[in-house]
Short mmCIF file of the C-alpha atoms (twelve columns), coordinates in Angstrom:
data_MODEL
# 
_entry.id   MODEL 
# 
loop_
_atom_site.group_PDB 
_atom_site.id 
_atom_site.type_symbol 
_atom_site.label_atom_id 
_atom_site.label_alt_id 
_atom_site.label_comp_id 
_atom_site.label_asym_id 
_atom_site.label_seq_id 
_atom_site.Cartn_x 
_atom_site.Cartn_y 
_atom_site.Cartn_z 
_atom_site.pdbx_PDB_model_num 
ATOM 1   C CA . MET A 1   -20.008 95.493  -29.221 1 
ATOM 2   C CA . SER A 2   -18.252 92.136  -29.128 1 
ATOM 3   C CA . LYS A 3   -17.281 90.492  -25.915 1 
ATOM 4   C CA . TYR A 4   -14.484 87.883  -25.552 1 
ATOM 5   C CA . THR A 5   -13.857 85.339  -22.838 1 
ATOM 6   C CA . THR A 6   -10.212 84.678  -21.517 1 
ATOM 7   C CA . GLY A 7   -9.884  81.706  -23.878 1 
ATOM 8   C CA . GLU A 8   -11.193 83.564  -26.966 1 
ATOM 9   C CA . LEU A 9   -9.009  86.441  -26.362 1 
ATOM 10  C CA . ALA A 10  -5.863  84.346  -25.928 1 
ATOM 11  C CA . LYS A 11  -6.552  82.425  -29.292 1 
ATOM 12  C CA . LEU A 12  -7.092  85.556  -31.330 1 
ATOM 13  C CA . CYS A 13  -3.761  86.831  -30.121 1 
ATOM 14  C CA . GLY A 14  -1.880  83.601  -30.195 1 
ATOM 15  C CA . VAL A 15  -1.009  83.454  -26.469 1 
ATOM 16  C CA . SER A 16  -1.894  81.228  -23.508 1 
ATOM 17  C CA . VAL A 17  -4.797  81.682  -21.198 1 
ATOM 18  C CA . ARG A 18  -2.315  81.863  -18.409 1 
ATOM 19  C CA . THR A 19  -0.630  84.670  -20.429 1 
ATOM 20  C CA . VAL A 20  -3.907  86.637  -20.317 1 
ATOM 21  C CA . GLN A 21  -4.485  85.675  -16.634 1 
ATOM 22  C CA . TYR A 22  -0.983  87.184  -15.746 1 
ATOM 23  C CA . TYR A 23  -1.519  90.298  -17.507 1 
ATOM 24  C CA . ASP A 24  -4.802  90.755  -15.605 1 
ATOM 25  C CA . SER A 25  -2.937  89.899  -12.204 1 
ATOM 26  C CA . ARG A 26  -0.659  92.756  -13.123 1 
ATOM 27  C CA . ASN A 27  -3.237  95.283  -13.986 1 
ATOM 28  C CA . ILE A 28  -2.031  95.521  -17.562 1 
ATOM 29  C CA . LEU A 29  -5.155  94.174  -19.120 1 
ATOM 30  C CA . VAL A 30  -8.086  94.449  -16.809 1 
ATOM 31  C CA . PRO A 31  -11.374 92.875  -18.200 1 
ATOM 32  C CA . ALA A 32  -14.012 95.459  -19.295 1 
ATOM 33  C CA . ALA A 33  -16.679 93.465  -17.529 1 
ATOM 34  C CA . LEU A 34  -17.694 90.331  -15.784 1 
ATOM 35  C CA . SER A 35  -20.516 87.812  -16.781 1 
ATOM 36  C CA . GLU A 36  -23.319 86.898  -14.355 1 
ATOM 37  C CA . GLY A 37  -21.346 83.737  -13.746 1 
ATOM 38  C CA . GLY A 38  -18.219 85.698  -12.816 1 
ATOM 39  C CA . ARG A 39  -16.331 85.079  -16.067 1 
ATOM 40  C CA . ARG A 40  -14.008 87.806  -17.293 1 
ATOM 41  C CA . LEU A 41  -15.209 89.442  -20.429 1 
ATOM 42  C CA . TYR A 42  -13.062 91.588  -22.782 1 
ATOM 43  C CA . SER A 43  -13.907 94.259  -25.178 1 
ATOM 44  C CA . GLU A 44  -12.552 95.043  -28.667 1 
ATOM 45  C CA . GLU A 45  -10.438 97.695  -27.068 1 
ATOM 46  C CA . ASP A 46  -9.109  95.016  -24.609 1 
ATOM 47  C CA . LEU A 47  -8.285  92.937  -27.791 1 
ATOM 48  C CA . LYS A 48  -6.382  95.898  -29.449 1 
ATOM 49  C CA . LYS A 49  -4.665  96.478  -26.122 1 
ATOM 50  C CA . LEU A 50  -3.442  92.856  -25.834 1 
ATOM 51  C CA . LYS A 51  -2.147  93.002  -29.413 1 
ATOM 52  C CA . ILE A 52  0.021   95.933  -28.342 1 
ATOM 53  C CA . ILE A 53  1.200   94.155  -25.401 1 
ATOM 54  C CA . CYS A 54  2.158   91.190  -27.475 1 
ATOM 55  C CA . PHE A 55  3.959   93.434  -30.147 1 
ATOM 56  C CA . LEU A 56  6.034   95.218  -27.379 1 
ATOM 57  C CA . ARG A 57  6.794   91.752  -25.815 1 
ATOM 58  C CA . ASP A 58  8.111   90.480  -29.177 1 
ATOM 59  C CA . ALA A 59  10.284  93.534  -29.203 1 
ATOM 60  C CA . GLY A 60  11.727  92.518  -25.682 1 
ATOM 61  C CA . ILE A 61  9.980   95.318  -23.784 1 
ATOM 62  C CA . SER A 62  9.661   94.031  -20.096 1 
ATOM 63  C CA . ILE A 63  6.216   93.793  -18.466 1 
ATOM 64  C CA . ASN A 64  7.132   96.547  -15.990 1 
ATOM 65  C CA . GLY A 65  8.005   98.809  -18.941 1 
ATOM 66  C CA . ILE A 66  4.670   98.120  -20.687 1 
ATOM 67  C CA . ALA A 67  2.898   98.882  -17.263 1 
ATOM 68  C CA . GLU A 68  4.826   102.154 -16.948 1 
ATOM 69  C CA . LEU A 69  3.924   102.882 -20.678 1 
ATOM 70  C CA . PHE A 70  0.220   102.462 -20.089 1 
ATOM 71  C CA . ALA A 71  0.233   104.549 -16.801 1 
ATOM 72  C CA . ASP A 72  2.106   107.438 -18.160 1 
ATOM 73  C CA . PRO A 73  0.043   110.399 -19.419 1 
ATOM 74  C CA . HIS A 74  3.003   110.809 -22.238 1 
ATOM 75  C CA . PRO A 75  3.509   107.351 -23.524 1 
ATOM 76  C CA . GLU A 76  5.561   108.339 -26.520 1 
ATOM 77  C CA . LYS A 77  8.277   109.511 -24.172 1 
ATOM 78  C CA . VAL A 78  8.123   106.297 -21.968 1 
ATOM 79  C CA . LEU A 79  8.349   104.415 -25.295 1 
ATOM 80  C CA . SER A 80  11.204  106.200 -26.596 1 
ATOM 81  C CA . LEU A 81  13.094  105.522 -23.245 1 
ATOM 82  C CA . LEU A 82  12.190  101.970 -23.306 1 
ATOM 83  C CA . LEU A 83  13.412  101.472 -27.072 1 
ATOM 84  C CA . ASP A 84  16.566  103.111 -26.162 1 
ATOM 85  C CA . GLN A 85  17.273  100.850 -23.396 1 
ATOM 86  C CA . GLN A 86  16.182  97.685  -25.256 1 
ATOM 87  C CA . GLU A 87  18.346  98.846  -28.151 1 
ATOM 88  C CA . LEU A 88  21.646  99.117  -25.883 1 
ATOM 89  C CA . ALA A 89  20.596  95.636  -24.246 1 
ATOM 90  C CA . LEU A 90  20.311  94.013  -27.734 1 
ATOM 91  C CA . ARG A 91  23.529  95.515  -29.063 1 
ATOM 92  C CA . ASP A 92  25.470  94.155  -25.892 1 
ATOM 93  C CA . GLU A 93  23.692  90.797  -26.532 1 
ATOM 94  C CA . LEU A 94  24.716  90.808  -30.198 1 
ATOM 95  C CA . LEU A 95  28.338  91.600  -29.189 1 
ATOM 96  C CA . GLU A 96  28.364  88.830  -26.712 1 
ATOM 97  C CA . ARG A 97  26.945  86.317  -29.085 1 
ATOM 98  C CA . GLN A 98  29.469  87.457  -31.670 1 
ATOM 99  C CA . ARG A 99  32.285  86.954  -29.236 1 
ATOM 100 C CA . LYS A 100 31.100  83.485  -28.402 1 
ATOM 101 C CA . LEU A 101 30.675  82.636  -32.336 1 
ATOM 102 C CA . ASP A 102 34.262  83.938  -32.876 1 
ATOM 103 C CA . MET A 103 35.510  81.668  -30.006 1 
ATOM 104 C CA . VAL A 104 33.544  78.533  -31.645 1 
ATOM 105 C CA . ILE A 105 35.179  79.447  -34.991 1 
ATOM 106 C CA . SER A 106 38.614  79.621  -33.420 1 
ATOM 107 C CA . ILE A 107 38.299  76.391  -31.586 1 
ATOM 108 C CA . ARG A 108 37.172  74.603  -34.864 1 
ATOM 109 C CA . ARG A 109 40.139  76.141  -36.607 1 
ATOM 110 C CA . THR A 110 42.603  75.287  -33.983 1 
ATOM 111 C CA . MET A 111 41.262  71.740  -33.882 1 
ATOM 112 C CA . ARG A 112 41.785  71.115  -37.592 1 
ATOM 113 C CA . GLY A 113 45.424  72.243  -37.238 1 
ATOM 114 C CA . MET A 114 46.232  69.525  -34.535 1 
ATOM 115 C CA . GLU A 115 47.365  66.290  -35.756 1 
ATOM 116 C CA . THR A 116 45.979  64.412  -32.687 1 
ATOM 117 C CA . PHE A 117 43.202  65.336  -30.202 1 
ATOM 118 C CA . SER A 118 42.422  64.328  -26.574 1 
ATOM 119 C CA . VAL A 119 40.778  65.827  -23.593 1 
ATOM 120 C CA . GLU A 120 44.068  67.620  -22.568 1 
ATOM 121 C CA . SER A 121 43.913  69.251  -26.004 1 
ATOM 122 C CA . ILE A 122 41.007  71.325  -24.843 1 
ATOM 123 C CA . GLY A 123 43.399  72.905  -22.404 1 
ATOM 124 C CA . ASP A 124 45.759  73.539  -25.189 1 
ATOM 125 C CA . ILE A 125 43.016  75.348  -27.325 1 
ATOM 126 C CA . ALA A 126 42.113  77.435  -24.402 1 
ATOM 127 C CA . HIS A 127 45.932  78.413  -23.758 1 
ATOM 128 C CA . VAL A 128 46.228  79.179  -27.583 1 
ATOM 129 C CA . LEU A 129 43.087  81.458  -27.637 1 
ATOM 130 C CA . ASP A 130 44.103  83.157  -24.545 1 
ATOM 131 C CA . GLN A 131 47.454  84.224  -26.016 1 
ATOM 132 C CA . LYS A 132 46.095  84.922  -29.567 1 
ATOM 133 C CA . LYS A 133 45.574  88.683  -29.180 1 
ATOM 134 C CA . HIS A 134 49.176  89.023  -27.862 1 
ATOM 135 C CA . LEU A 135 50.640  87.131  -30.921 1 
ATOM 136 C CA . SER A 136 48.405  89.159  -33.283 1 
ATOM 137 C CA . ARG A 137 49.793  92.411  -31.750 1 
ATOM 138 C CA . LEU A 138 53.352  91.249  -32.065 1 
ATOM 139 C CA . ARG A 139 52.788  90.457  -35.712 1 
ATOM 140 C CA . LEU A 140 51.109  93.850  -36.432 1 
ATOM 141 C CA . LEU A 141 54.038  95.612  -34.677 1 
ATOM 142 C CA . LEU A 142 56.706  93.962  -36.941 1 
ATOM 143 C CA . LEU A 143 54.440  94.509  -40.077 1 
ATOM 144 C CA . ALA A 144 54.165  98.226  -39.033 1 
ATOM 145 C CA . VAL A 145 57.815  98.450  -38.619 1 
ATOM 146 C CA . GLY A 146 58.517  96.820  -42.003 1 
ATOM 147 C CA . ILE A 147 56.046  98.965  -44.056 1 
ATOM 148 C CA . PRO A 148 58.477  101.969 -44.415 1 
ATOM 149 C CA . LEU A 149 61.018  99.491  -45.584 1 
ATOM 150 C CA . GLY A 150 58.752  98.137  -48.253 1 
ATOM 151 C CA . VAL A 151 58.101  101.696 -49.422 1 
ATOM 152 C CA . LEU A 152 61.948  102.484 -49.531 1 
ATOM 153 C CA . GLN A 153 62.333  99.039  -51.558 1 
ATOM 154 C CA . TRP A 154 59.852  100.141 -54.298 1 
ATOM 155 C CA . THR A 155 61.112  103.553 -54.457 1 
ATOM 156 C CA . ALA A 156 64.727  102.346 -54.862 1 
ATOM 157 C CA . VAL A 157 63.569  99.898  -57.584 1 
ATOM 158 C CA . ILE A 158 61.696  102.638 -59.421 1 
ATOM 159 C CA . LEU A 159 64.886  104.950 -59.291 1 
ATOM 160 C CA . TRP A 160 67.242  102.223 -60.344 1 
ATOM 161 C CA . ILE A 161 65.014  101.227 -63.446 1 
ATOM 162 C CA . THR A 162 64.064  104.980 -64.359 1 
ATOM 163 C CA . HIS A 163 67.324  106.882 -63.575 1 
ATOM 164 C CA . GLY A 164 69.923  104.052 -63.047 1 
ATOM 165 C CA . PHE A 165 70.308  105.221 -59.495 1 
ATOM 166 C CA . TRP A 166 71.317  102.216 -57.639 1 
ATOM 167 C CA . PRO A 167 72.863  103.461 -54.291 1 
ATOM 168 C CA . LEU A 168 69.516  103.732 -52.775 1 
ATOM 169 C CA . PHE A 169 68.668  100.152 -53.381 1 
ATOM 170 C CA . ALA A 170 71.905  99.082  -51.941 1 
ATOM 171 C CA . LEU A 171 70.879  101.043 -48.829 1 
ATOM 172 C CA . TRP A 172 67.510  99.223  -48.776 1 
ATOM 173 C CA . ALA A 173 69.304  95.812  -49.239 1 
ATOM 174 C CA . ALA A 174 71.484  96.488  -46.124 1 
ATOM 175 C CA . LEU A 175 68.694  97.725  -44.047 1 
ATOM 176 C CA . ALA A 176 66.552  94.939  -45.088 1 
ATOM 177 C CA . VAL A 177 69.244  92.366  -44.032 1 
ATOM 178 C CA . ILE A 178 69.425  94.160  -40.580 1 
ATOM 179 C CA . TYR A 179 65.752  94.392  -40.242 1 
ATOM 180 C CA . GLY A 180 65.259  90.611  -41.036 1 
ATOM 181 C CA . LEU A 181 67.722  89.551  -38.563 1 
ATOM 182 C CA . GLY A 182 66.536  91.988  -35.896 1 
ATOM 183 C CA . ALA A 183 62.883  91.271  -36.407 1 
ATOM 184 C CA . SER A 184 63.608  87.434  -36.246 1 
ATOM 185 C CA . VAL A 185 65.391  87.726  -33.099 1 
ATOM 186 C CA . TYR A 186 62.833  90.008  -31.469 1 
ATOM 187 C CA . TYR A 187 59.951  87.631  -32.777 1 
ATOM 188 C CA . PHE A 188 61.403  84.326  -31.405 1 
ATOM 189 C CA . ARG A 189 62.160  86.195  -28.213 1 
ATOM 190 C CA . HIS A 190 58.506  86.876  -27.802 1 
ATOM 191 C CA . VAL A 191 57.127  83.549  -28.986 1 
ATOM 192 C CA . ALA A 192 56.760  80.060  -27.543 1 
ATOM 193 C CA . PHE A 193 55.334  76.683  -28.943 1 
ATOM 194 C CA . LEU A 194 52.917  74.257  -27.659 1 
ATOM 195 C CA . CYS A 195 53.656  70.555  -28.018 1 
ATOM 196 C CA . PRO A 196 50.284  68.590  -28.850 1 
ATOM 197 C CA . GLU A 197 51.786  65.391  -27.474 1 
ATOM 198 C CA . CYS A 198 52.928  66.360  -23.960 1 
ATOM 199 C CA . HIS A 199 51.098  69.705  -23.779 1 
ATOM 200 C CA . SER A 200 54.272  71.502  -22.580 1 
ATOM 201 C CA . VAL A 201 55.332  75.076  -23.786 1 
ATOM 202 C CA . PHE A 202 58.784  75.339  -24.966 1 
ATOM 203 C CA . LYS A 203 61.007  78.070  -26.503 1 
ATOM 204 C CA . GLY A 204 63.046  75.973  -28.848 1 
ATOM 205 C CA . ARG A 205 66.153  76.715  -30.753 1 
ATOM 206 C CA . LYS A 206 65.942  79.892  -32.835 1 
ATOM 207 C CA . LYS A 207 67.946  78.325  -35.692 1 
ATOM 208 C CA . GLU A 208 65.735  75.413  -35.931 1 
ATOM 209 C CA . ALA A 209 62.534  77.408  -35.581 1 
ATOM 210 C CA . PHE A 210 63.797  79.974  -38.216 1 
ATOM 211 C CA . PHE A 211 64.219  77.270  -40.924 1 
ATOM 212 C CA . ALA A 212 61.454  74.785  -39.779 1 
ATOM 213 C CA . TYR A 213 58.529  74.140  -42.210 1 
ATOM 214 C CA . HIS A 214 55.687  76.298  -40.892 1 
ATOM 215 C CA . THR A 215 52.022  77.264  -41.561 1 
ATOM 216 C CA . PRO A 216 50.505  80.724  -40.204 1 
ATOM 217 C CA . THR A 217 50.097  79.050  -36.903 1 
ATOM 218 C CA . MET A 218 52.446  76.033  -36.442 1 
ATOM 219 C CA . ARG A 219 55.999  74.994  -36.927 1 
ATOM 220 C CA . ARG A 220 57.635  71.676  -37.272 1 
ATOM 221 C CA . LEU A 221 59.808  71.390  -34.226 1 
ATOM 222 C CA . THR A 222 61.356  68.807  -31.755 1 
ATOM 223 C CA . CYS A 223 59.812  69.057  -28.381 1 
ATOM 224 C CA . PRO A 224 62.589  69.167  -25.743 1 
ATOM 225 C CA . HIS A 225 60.363  67.590  -23.198 1 
ATOM 226 C CA . CYS A 226 58.860  64.284  -25.001 1 
ATOM 227 C CA . GLY A 227 61.282  64.327  -27.992 1 
ATOM 228 C CA . ARG A 228 58.278  64.544  -30.491 1 
ATOM 229 C CA . HIS A 229 59.105  65.909  -33.827 1 
ATOM 230 C CA . GLY A 230 56.138  67.417  -35.601 1 
ATOM 231 C CA . LEU A 231 53.887  70.545  -36.108 1 
ATOM 232 C CA . CYS A 232 53.699  72.594  -32.719 1 
ATOM 233 C CA . ILE A 233 51.386  75.440  -32.281 1 
ATOM 234 C CA . GLU A 234 52.830  78.924  -32.232 1 
ATOM 235 C CA . ILE A 235 51.842  81.149  -29.079 1 
ATOM 236 C CA . TYR A 236 52.781  84.287  -27.474 1 
ATOM 237 C CA . GLY A 237 55.199  83.410  -24.615 1 
ATOM 238 C CA . LYS A 238 58.547  84.364  -22.960 1 
ATOM 239 C CA . LYS A 239 59.124  81.289  -21.003 1 
ATOM 240 C CA . GLU A 240 58.461  77.538  -20.753 1 
ATOM 241 C CA . THR A 241 55.527  76.323  -19.049 1 
ATOM 242 C CA . ALA A 242 52.971  73.561  -18.524 1 
ATOM 243 C CA . CYS A 243 50.007  74.860  -20.555 1 
ATOM 244 C CA . ASN A 244 47.466  73.599  -17.997 1 
ATOM 245 C CA . GLU A 245 49.273  75.747  -15.213 1 
# 
């Protein structure tokens, strides 16, 4: 039967000699024999065992978990429990990494929308991302309220075309005007704007904001603090503040 030294065993499994020695010190991989000179010698069974250890370590199973697995009379139950724990840990790690990736993507997207960039702009980006969820919820709320109105619109159009019944369309038009005005007032009451120049948050005039050129995330406004006229970042906010407060 073949016998392997620590170095030979490490080389066959693609690990370091120190790793094999560490497993020995943890009583996970005890050598089958000692040579006359006191060198550790490992058997074919030890080689198989080390390959199993390396496999489990690649799956993220801890050393303590592997030790419990080898010591338990029912290793399949221990392995099942270890795999459940590792799966949960990896899923949490994936979620955390996805959150960080989404943040990196959001930062890059916000940077592309800025006309100028400085160190202070990092604080602006942090403020924008912090308020992003609130702004998204506000837009979804207005969209949800407007969906029934959209259904009414197409129903009125179809009835007018197919049956010549126009009063329902007139009702929709009246409701659309009321909704448009009410939604605009409500929306601009709950949003504010971030000036990229002086980094202040301001409310702005509703009339100017309503008719201003805009993108999905910015509006061309005049900052009341520094007088800059240009694209300002739209955020959720009910009051004027300094974004770095």
